[in-house]
Amino acid sequence: MTNNTIDLRSDTVSKPTAEMRKAMAAAPVGDDVYGEDPTVNRLESMVAEMLEKEAALFVSSGTMGNLASVLSHCGRGDEMILGDLAHIYLSEQGGSSALGGVHPRPLPTAPDGTLDLDLVQSSIRADDEHYPRTSLLAIENTHNRAGGRCLPVEYMDAAGEVAHRNGLKLHVDGARLWNAAVALNVAPARLLQEADSASLCLSKGLGAPVGSVIVGDSDFVKRARRMRKILGGGTRQAGIIAAAGIVAITEMVERLADDHANARKLAEGLAELDGISVDPDLVETDIVYFELCRDDMTPAQLSAGLKEAGVLMNPAYARFLRAVTNVGVSSDDIDRVLDAFARVLDSQGGADVSAVRKYG
Ligand code: TLP
């Protein structure tokens, strides 16, 4: 990869800013398993306050955040309702069933990332010895596989209402909740008003090198802290990385609007190209899924051709590829990406696909 490479594989590839590196070098630290790391404590209380929840917990990744949350809500044999395209269901190794014995009940995900709440209601099990106990509803905002779509406030509230009316908890995989808040122009706390827990990533669009934060009430966070420990996530002088997280939540949220504008610009440019199908109006945040509609080129060949032209993006599923804008990609870069596309689509494939990695 050269310095000129434009990396659209994910927003996870974003690198820490100079300000983050400075804050990391200067961070006061202590042993966080003793609860004595002042920088971790500060990050946790800032996030809890920002999201209007009683408490927060710094964890190593979005996967750990979701897993610790699900296992803090559900016992072995409990059932969790979630979408069949949810990241928790598709891309986290089935950790909640592998490690916690939690039974997943996947429901169809609508194109806008929502679940039909009538179907959620009718899928909740009756109290019968044949059935698992349904104890959790998990939703995702923004929804990755739905193309970064935002679930609006009304839907978030309604999901909480269905869950609570039936004695379930609501967990939100908010890996990109800040993107949703910026795109919807609403406070992130408002999106989580009815949520019992949420996991938010610092190391995606916000650019921190490592980490996620989970939020909820104090009892939940106490259970999640124990869960984090058994998952091997009790870290020590973690203030070094939490310091970058503090910069992320204070300095990097508003600029997500630039990533969203760049994603829209990319989608609009792609929509003009023969052989590519995408609806730019559905691009609400930083993620663009688009379909390659050509018989003479596979998504892996397109990806490999783009790589030779200095642009990285991954094939996703079927004939779809995914591009994710991020802090390392400028509006001018999007022009370069579109030029590269025009050139690669003009060629007849033939690029070496052996190193292409699939996402999704
Ligand atoms: N998504 C990643 C990876 O799956 C490759 C990506 O590039 O989009 N929830 C959602 C909605 C996510 O998109 C992800 C990561 C996670 C959770 C997990 O976060 P990490 O990678 O920090 O464990």
PDB file of N, CA, C and O in Angstrom, residues 183-207:
ATOM      1  N   ALA A 183     -26.311  12.400  11.018  1.00  0.00           N
ATOM      2  CA  ALA A 183     -27.138  12.392   9.799  1.00  0.00           C
ATOM      3  C   ALA A 183     -28.581  12.796  10.096  1.00  0.00           C
ATOM      4  O   ALA A 183     -29.222  13.464   9.290  1.00  0.00           O
ATOM      5  N   LEU A 184     -29.088  12.394  11.247  1.00  0.00           N
ATOM      6  CA  LEU A 184     -30.484  12.717  11.592  1.00  0.00           C
ATOM      7  C   LEU A 184     -30.596  14.067  12.295  1.00  0.00           C
ATOM      8  O   LEU A 184     -31.699  14.524  12.578  1.00  0.00           O
ATOM      9  N   ASN A 185     -29.431  14.642  12.615  1.00  0.00           N
ATOM     10  CA  ASN A 185     -29.396  15.918  13.350  1.00  0.00           C
ATOM     11  C   ASN A 185     -30.164  15.829  14.670  1.00  0.00           C
ATOM     12  O   ASN A 185     -31.030  16.653  14.973  1.00  0.00           O
ATOM     13  N   VAL A 186     -29.829  14.811  15.438  1.00  0.00           N
ATOM     14  CA  VAL A 186     -30.497  14.585  16.713  1.00  0.00           C
ATOM     15  C   VAL A 186     -29.413  14.210  17.734  1.00  0.00           C
ATOM     16  O   VAL A 186     -28.355  13.683  17.354  1.00  0.00           O
ATOM     17  N   ALA A 187     -29.652  14.493  19.000  1.00  0.00           N
ATOM     18  CA  ALA A 187     -28.652  14.113  20.011  1.00  0.00           C
ATOM     19  C   ALA A 187     -28.575  12.588  20.097  1.00  0.00           C
ATOM     20  O   ALA A 187     -29.620  11.920  20.075  1.00  0.00           O
ATOM     21  N   PRO A 188     -27.357  12.039  20.210  1.00  0.00           N
ATOM     22  CA  PRO A 188     -27.260  10.565  20.304  1.00  0.00           C
ATOM     23  C   PRO A 188     -28.051  10.029  21.497  1.00  0.00           C
ATOM     24  O   PRO A 188     -28.617   8.937  21.429  1.00  0.00           O
ATOM     25  N   ALA A 189     -28.118  10.808  22.583  1.00  0.00           N
ATOM     26  CA  ALA A 189     -28.874  10.360  23.765  1.00  0.00           C
ATOM     27  C   ALA A 189     -30.347  10.142  23.430  1.00  0.00           C
ATOM     28  O   ALA A 189     -30.984   9.231  23.957  1.00  0.00           O
ATOM     29  N   ARG A 190     -30.863  10.979  22.534  1.00  0.00           N
ATOM     30  CA  ARG A 190     -32.292  10.857  22.197  1.00  0.00           C
ATOM     31  C   ARG A 190     -32.554   9.525  21.477  1.00  0.00           C
ATOM     32  O   ARG A 190     -33.586   8.886  21.701  1.00  0.00           O
ATOM     33  N   LEU A 191     -31.591   9.103  20.645  1.00  0.00           N
ATOM     34  CA  LEU A 191     -31.766   7.823  19.937  1.00  0.00           C
ATOM     35  C   LEU A 191     -31.771   6.655  20.917  1.00  0.00           C
ATOM     36  O   LEU A 191     -32.338   5.602  20.632  1.00  0.00           O
ATOM     37  N   LEU A 192     -31.108   6.834  22.064  1.00  0.00           N
ATOM     38  CA  LEU A 192     -30.977   5.736  23.032  1.00  0.00           C
ATOM     39  C   LEU A 192     -31.927   5.873  24.212  1.00  0.00           C
ATOM     40  O   LEU A 192     -31.802   5.132  25.189  1.00  0.00           O
ATOM     41  N   GLN A 193     -32.866   6.816  24.117  1.00  0.00           N
ATOM     42  CA  GLN A 193     -33.716   7.093  25.286  1.00  0.00           C
ATOM     43  C   GLN A 193     -34.381   5.824  25.834  1.00  0.00           C
ATOM     44  O   GLN A 193     -34.478   5.648  27.045  1.00  0.00           O
ATOM     45  N   GLU A 194     -34.832   4.943  24.967  1.00  0.00           N
ATOM     46  CA  GLU A 194     -35.539   3.739  25.418  1.00  0.00           C
ATOM     47  C   GLU A 194     -34.632   2.516  25.505  1.00  0.00           C
ATOM     48  O   GLU A 194     -35.092   1.422  25.815  1.00  0.00           O
ATOM     49  N   ALA A 195     -33.348   2.686  25.185  1.00  0.00           N
ATOM     50  CA  ALA A 195     -32.448   1.520  25.164  1.00  0.00           C
ATOM     51  C   ALA A 195     -31.960   1.184  26.569  1.00  0.00           C
ATOM     52  O   ALA A 195     -31.659   2.081  27.362  1.00  0.00           O
ATOM     53  N   ASP A 196     -31.897  -0.102  26.876  1.00  0.00           N
ATOM     54  CA  ASP A 196     -31.341  -0.533  28.166  1.00  0.00           C
ATOM     55  C   ASP A 196     -29.824  -0.619  28.099  1.00  0.00           C
ATOM     56  O   ASP A 196     -29.151  -0.561  29.129  1.00  0.00           O
ATOM     57  N   SER A 197     -29.296  -0.820  26.888  1.00  0.00           N
ATOM     58  CA  SER A 197     -27.839  -0.817  26.720  1.00  0.00           C
ATOM     59  C   SER A 197     -27.525  -0.468  25.281  1.00  0.00           C
ATOM     60  O   SER A 197     -28.373  -0.619  24.391  1.00  0.00           O
ATOM     61  N   ALA A 198     -26.298  -0.005  25.080  1.00  0.00           N
ATOM     62  CA  ALA A 198     -25.823   0.255  23.723  1.00  0.00           C
ATOM     63  C   ALA A 198     -24.312   0.123  23.721  1.00  0.00           C
ATOM     64  O   ALA A 198     -23.656   0.333  24.745  1.00  0.00           O
ATOM     65  N   SER A 199     -23.788  -0.267  22.562  1.00  0.00           N
ATOM     66  CA  SER A 199     -22.336  -0.356  22.375  1.00  0.00           C
ATOM     67  C   SER A 199     -21.967   0.598  21.250  1.00  0.00           C
ATOM     68  O   SER A 199     -22.549   0.525  20.157  1.00  0.00           O
ATOM     69  N   LEU A 200     -21.036   1.514  21.516  1.00  0.00           N
ATOM     70  CA  LEU A 200     -20.658   2.530  20.522  1.00  0.00           C
ATOM     71  C   LEU A 200     -19.159   2.456  20.267  1.00  0.00           C
ATOM     72  O   LEU A 200     -18.371   2.380  21.215  1.00  0.00           O
ATOM     73  N   CYS A 201     -18.782   2.493  18.987  1.00  0.00           N
ATOM     74  CA  CYS A 201     -17.362   2.351  18.650  1.00  0.00           C
ATOM     75  C   CYS A 201     -16.665   3.706  18.570  1.00  0.00           C
ATOM     76  O   CYS A 201     -17.193   4.658  18.001  1.00  0.00           O
ATOM     77  N   LEU A 202     -15.448   3.736  19.111  1.00  0.00           N
ATOM     78  CA  LEU A 202     -14.599   4.930  19.024  1.00  0.00           C
ATOM     79  C   LEU A 202     -13.632   4.814  17.856  1.00  0.00           C
ATOM     80  O   LEU A 202     -13.037   5.800  17.437  1.00  0.00           O
ATOM     81  N   SER A 203     -13.453   3.597  17.355  1.00  0.00           N
ATOM     82  CA  SER A 203     -12.368   3.362  16.400  1.00  0.00           C
ATOM     83  C   SER A 203     -12.873   3.156  14.979  1.00  0.00           C
ATOM     84  O   SER A 203     -12.158   2.611  14.150  1.00  0.00           O
ATOM     85  N   LYS A 204     -14.081   3.628  14.701  1.00  0.00           N
ATOM     86  CA  LYS A 204     -14.558   3.583  13.305  1.00  0.00           C
ATOM     87  C   LYS A 204     -14.490   5.010  12.764  1.00  0.00           C
ATOM     88  O   LYS A 204     -13.407   5.563  12.646  1.00  0.00           O
ATOM     89  N   GLY A 205     -15.630   5.623  12.503  1.00  0.00           N
ATOM     90  CA  GLY A 205     -15.589   6.979  11.933  1.00  0.00           C
ATOM     91  C   GLY A 205     -14.894   7.991  12.822  1.00  0.00           C
ATOM     92  O   GLY A 205     -14.355   8.987  12.335  1.00  0.00           O
ATOM     93  N   LEU A 206     -14.883   7.756  14.128  1.00  0.00           N
ATOM     94  CA  LEU A 206     -14.287   8.757  15.043  1.00  0.00           C
ATOM     95  C   LEU A 206     -12.761   8.672  15.095  1.00  0.00           C
ATOM     96  O   LEU A 206     -12.116   9.518  15.715  1.00  0.00           O
ATOM     97  N   GLY A 207     -12.187   7.631  14.507  1.00  0.00           N
ATOM     98  CA  GLY A 207     -10.749   7.620  14.276  1.00  0.00           C
ATOM     99  C   GLY A 207      -9.852   7.200  15.425  1.00  0.00           C
ATOM    100  O   GLY A 207      -8.632   7.191  15.271  1.00  0.00           O
TER     101      GLY A 207
END
